[in-house]
PDB file of C-alpha atoms in Angstrom:
ATOM      1  CA  MET Z   1     139.697  57.522 110.533  1.00 73.00           C
ATOM      2  CA  GLN Z   2     139.600  53.735 110.419  1.00 84.00           C
ATOM      3  CA  PHE Z   3     136.310  51.880 109.975  1.00 92.00           C
ATOM      4  CA  PRO Z   4     135.404  48.180 109.915  1.00 93.00           C
ATOM      5  CA  ASP Z   5     135.253  46.546 106.481  1.00 92.00           C
ATOM      6  CA  ASP Z   6     131.473  46.175 106.256  1.00 95.00           C
ATOM      7  CA  ASP Z   7     128.636  48.190 104.716  1.00 94.00           C
ATOM      8  CA  ASN Z   8     128.371  50.556 107.690  1.00 95.00           C
ATOM      9  CA  GLY Z   9     132.122  51.097 107.818  1.00 96.00           C
ATOM     10  CA  LYS Z  10     132.271  51.742 104.071  1.00 95.00           C
ATOM     11  CA  MET Z  11     129.424  54.266 104.311  1.00 95.00           C
ATOM     12  CA  LEU Z  12     131.134  56.133 107.150  1.00 96.00           C
ATOM     13  CA  ALA Z  13     134.449  56.116 105.271  1.00 95.00           C
ATOM     14  CA  ALA Z  14     132.734  57.532 102.168  1.00 94.00           C
ATOM     15  CA  MET Z  15     131.118  60.251 104.283  1.00 94.00           C
ATOM     16  CA  ALA Z  16     134.487  61.157 105.835  1.00 94.00           C
ATOM     17  CA  ASP Z  17     136.095  61.213 102.379  1.00 93.00           C
ATOM     18  CA  ALA Z  18     133.344  63.586 101.224  1.00 92.00           C
ATOM     19  CA  GLY Z  19     134.324  66.012 103.985  1.00 91.00           C
ATOM     20  CA  ILE Z  20     131.396  65.357 106.327  1.00 93.00           C
ATOM     21  CA  ASP Z  21     132.340  65.990 109.948  1.00 94.00           C
ATOM     22  CA  LEU Z  22     131.529  62.705 111.702  1.00 95.00           C
ATOM     23  CA  THR Z  23     132.134  64.198 115.144  1.00 95.00           C
ATOM     24  CA  LYS Z  24     129.031  66.382 114.937  1.00 95.00           C
ATOM     25  CA  GLN Z  25     125.399  65.442 115.275  1.00 96.00           C
ATOM     26  CA  LEU Z  26     123.715  64.732 111.934  1.00 96.00           C
ATOM     27  CA  ASP Z  27     120.217  63.671 110.936  1.00 96.00           C
ATOM     28  CA  VAL Z  28     120.659  59.975 110.170  1.00 97.00           C
ATOM     29  CA  ASP Z  29     117.859  58.350 108.149  1.00 97.00           C
ATOM     30  CA  PHE Z  30     117.185  54.665 108.840  1.00 97.00           C
ATOM     31  CA  PHE Z  31     114.996  52.847 106.334  1.00 96.00           C
ATOM     32  CA  LEU Z  32     112.469  50.198 107.378  1.00 97.00           C
ATOM     33  CA  VAL Z  33     110.549  48.387 104.648  1.00 97.00           C
ATOM     34  CA  PHE Z  34     107.255  46.496 104.783  1.00 97.00           C
ATOM     35  CA  ASP Z  35     105.333  44.544 102.154  1.00 96.00           C
ATOM     36  CA  ASP Z  36     101.964  45.388 103.668  1.00 96.00           C
ATOM     37  CA  GLN Z  37     100.634  48.928 104.043  1.00 96.00           C
ATOM     38  CA  ARG Z  38      98.675  48.107 107.204  1.00 97.00           C
ATOM     39  CA  ASP Z  39     101.801  46.614 108.868  1.00 97.00           C
ATOM     40  CA  ALA Z  40     103.788  49.705 107.944  1.00 97.00           C
ATOM     41  CA  GLU Z  41     101.099  52.008 109.339  1.00 97.00           C
ATOM     42  CA  TYR Z  42     100.926  50.072 112.622  1.00 97.00           C
ATOM     43  CA  ALA Z  43     104.715  50.162 112.909  1.00 97.00           C
ATOM     44  CA  SER Z  44     104.734  53.911 112.281  1.00 95.00           C
ATOM     45  CA  GLU Z  45     102.050  54.485 114.929  1.00 95.00           C
ATOM     46  CA  GLU Z  46     103.854  52.352 117.508  1.00 95.00           C
ATOM     47  CA  LEU Z  47     107.174  54.024 116.797  1.00 93.00           C
ATOM     48  CA  ALA Z  48     105.579  57.453 117.260  1.00 91.00           C
ATOM     49  CA  LYS Z  49     104.177  56.317 120.630  1.00 92.00           C
ATOM     50  CA  SER Z  50     107.514  54.842 121.724  1.00 91.00           C
ATOM     51  CA  GLY Z  51     109.076  58.172 122.647  1.00 87.00           C
ATOM     52  CA  LEU Z  52     111.983  57.670 120.236  1.00 88.00           C
ATOM     53  CA  GLU Z  53     113.523  61.060 119.495  1.00 88.00           C
ATOM     54  CA  GLY Z  54     113.310  61.749 115.789  1.00 90.00           C
ATOM     55  CA  GLU Z  55     110.975  62.207 112.867  1.00 94.00           C
ATOM     56  CA  PHE Z  56     109.099  59.533 110.940  1.00 94.00           C
ATOM     57  CA  GLU Z  57     107.877  59.463 107.361  1.00 95.00           C
ATOM     58  CA  LEU Z  58     105.892  56.675 105.731  1.00 96.00           C
ATOM     59  CA  HIS Z  59     105.415  56.329 101.988  1.00 95.00           C
ATOM     60  CA  LEU Z  60     105.167  53.788  99.201  1.00 96.00           C
ATOM     61  CA  ASN Z  61     108.538  53.265  97.541  1.00 91.00           C
ATOM     62  CA  ASP Z  62     107.597  52.637  93.914  1.00 92.00           C
ATOM     63  CA  GLU Z  63     111.046  51.297  93.022  1.00 90.00           C
ATOM     64  CA  LEU Z  64     110.901  48.640  95.736  1.00 85.00           C
ATOM     65  CA  GLY Z  65     107.159  48.098  95.562  1.00 92.00           C
ATOM     66  CA  GLN Z  66     107.186  48.219  99.374  1.00 95.00           C
ATOM     67  CA  TRP Z  67     106.149  50.611 102.109  1.00 97.00           C
ATOM     68  CA  GLU Z  68     109.087  52.507 103.496  1.00 97.00           C
ATOM     69  CA  LEU Z  69     109.217  54.014 106.964  1.00 97.00           C
ATOM     70  CA  ILE Z  70     112.039  56.539 107.213  1.00 96.00           C
ATOM     71  CA  VAL Z  71     113.180  57.108 110.781  1.00 96.00           C
ATOM     72  CA  CYS Z  72     115.284  60.280 111.001  1.00 96.00           C
ATOM     73  CA  ILE Z  73     117.303  60.351 114.218  1.00 96.00           C
ATOM     74  CA  PRO Z  74     119.647  63.193 115.207  1.00 96.00           C
ATOM     75  CA  MET Z  75     122.878  61.531 116.355  1.00 96.00           C
ATOM     76  CA  VAL Z  76     126.635  61.582 116.072  1.00 96.00           C
ATOM     77  CA  PRO Z  77     127.291  58.965 113.344  1.00 96.00           C
ATOM     78  CA  GLU Z  78     129.644  56.717 115.286  1.00 96.00           C
ATOM     79  CA  TYR Z  79     130.040  53.185 113.957  1.00 96.00           C
ATOM     80  CA  GLN Z  80     128.791  51.286 117.031  1.00 96.00           C
ATOM     81  CA  ALA Z  81     125.909  53.716 117.613  1.00 96.00           C
ATOM     82  CA  ILE Z  82     124.731  53.146 114.030  1.00 97.00           C
ATOM     83  CA  VAL Z  83     125.019  49.355 114.360  1.00 97.00           C
ATOM     84  CA  ASP Z  84     123.161  49.388 117.680  1.00 97.00           C
ATOM     85  CA  ARG Z  85     120.352  51.548 116.293  1.00 96.00           C
ATOM     86  CA  GLU Z  86     120.032  49.334 113.191  1.00 96.00           C
ATOM     87  CA  VAL Z  87     119.732  46.205 115.337  1.00 97.00           C
ATOM     88  CA  GLU Z  88     117.146  47.902 117.559  1.00 96.00           C
ATOM     89  CA  LEU Z  89     115.096  49.116 114.590  1.00 97.00           C
ATOM     90  CA  ASN Z  90     115.348  45.770 112.783  1.00 97.00           C
ATOM     91  CA  THR Z  91     114.026  43.943 115.864  1.00 97.00           C
ATOM     92  CA  PHE Z  92     111.202  46.490 116.049  1.00 96.00           C
ATOM     93  CA  ALA Z  93     110.384  46.209 112.314  1.00 97.00           C
ATOM     94  CA  GLN Z  94     110.291  42.403 112.451  1.00 98.00           C
ATOM     95  CA  GLU Z  95     107.445  42.609 114.978  1.00 97.00           C
ATOM     96  CA  PHE Z  96     105.382  44.123 112.142  1.00 97.00           C
ATOM     97  CA  GLY Z  97     106.647  41.952 109.287  1.00 97.00           C
ATOM     98  CA  GLY Z  98     109.312  44.412 108.152  1.00 97.00           C
ATOM     99  CA  VAL Z  99     113.094  44.724 108.065  1.00 97.00           C
ATOM    100  CA  THR Z 100     115.665  47.490 108.025  1.00 96.00           C
ATOM    101  CA  ASP Z 101     117.075  48.444 104.651  1.00 94.00           C
ATOM    102  CA  GLY Z 102     120.116  50.571 105.402  1.00 94.00           C
ATOM    103  CA  TRP Z 103     120.688  54.145 106.456  1.00 96.00           C
ATOM    104  CA  GLY Z 104     122.077  57.396 105.132  1.00 94.00           C
ATOM    105  CA  VAL Z 105     122.372  61.127 105.608  1.00 93.00           C
ATOM    106  CA  MET Z 106     121.482  64.049 103.417  1.00 80.00           C
ATOM    107  CA  GLN Z 107     124.565  65.442 101.702  1.00 63.00           C
ATOM    108  CA  HIS Z 108     124.327  68.975 103.096  1.00 55.00           C
ATOM    109  CA  GLN Z 109     123.498  69.442 106.759  1.00 45.00           C
ATOM    110  CA  GLU Z 110     124.317  71.979 109.426  1.00 52.00           C
ATOM    111  CA  GLY Z 111     127.975  71.604 110.267  1.00 49.00           C
ATOM    112  CA  ASP Z 112     128.797  70.240 106.820  1.00 43.00           C
ATOM    113  CA  ASP Z 113     131.013  72.881 105.226  1.00 47.00           C
ATOM    114  CA  GLU Z 114     131.371  71.198 101.829  1.00 43.00           C
ATOM    115  CA  PHE Z 115     129.172  73.836 100.149  1.00 39.00           C
ATOM    116  CA  ALA Z 116     129.935  76.771 102.447  1.00 41.00           C
ATOM    117  CA  ASP Z 117     132.331  78.546 100.070  1.00 39.00           C
ATOM    118  CA  ASP Z 118     130.243  80.441  97.510  1.00 38.00           C
ATOM    119  CA  GLU Z 119     133.400  81.233  95.546  1.00 39.00           C
ATOM    120  CA  HIS Z 120     134.244  77.540  95.110  1.00 37.00           C
ATOM    121  CA  GLU Z 121     135.063  76.485  91.569  1.00 45.00           C
ATOM    122  CA  CYS Z 122     134.381  72.892  90.684  1.00 40.00           C
ATOM    123  CA  SER Z 123     137.161  70.623  89.520  1.00 46.00           C
ATOM    124  CA  ASP Z 124     137.410  66.980  88.467  1.00 51.00           C
ATOM    125  CA  GLU Z 125     137.868  66.010  92.121  1.00 48.00           C
ATOM    126  CA  CYS Z 126     134.594  67.569  93.291  1.00 41.00           C
ATOM    127  CA  LYS Z 127     131.963  65.239  94.692  1.00 43.00           C
ATOM    128  CA  HIS Z 128     128.947  67.451  94.000  1.00 39.00           C
TER     129      HIS Z 128
END
């Protein structure tokens, strides 16, 4: 697979190299960060009311010293779909004084057969 030479393209290429099937729906986590707890809480409430399909989790990220709203959306991780969702979420976050701060997926999800073989023996090439 070919991907654009930007952060999103590099992330998708790394996922493909790790054996993740990018043609199947995955739970994609988008990260929105806010300096102010009240702004983050309002954003979380409004997002929940918006009807957006997904799950939302709000917590204080001690490393960043900011409030982090994780928006987990089930989707096929296609490049343009990711870019479009990031733009949409960034516009939303800015209304509450926040910004997007990247995205990712959990390493092992349904449809990801990287760990399916219980008899697998690790080698130097393993990514886990």
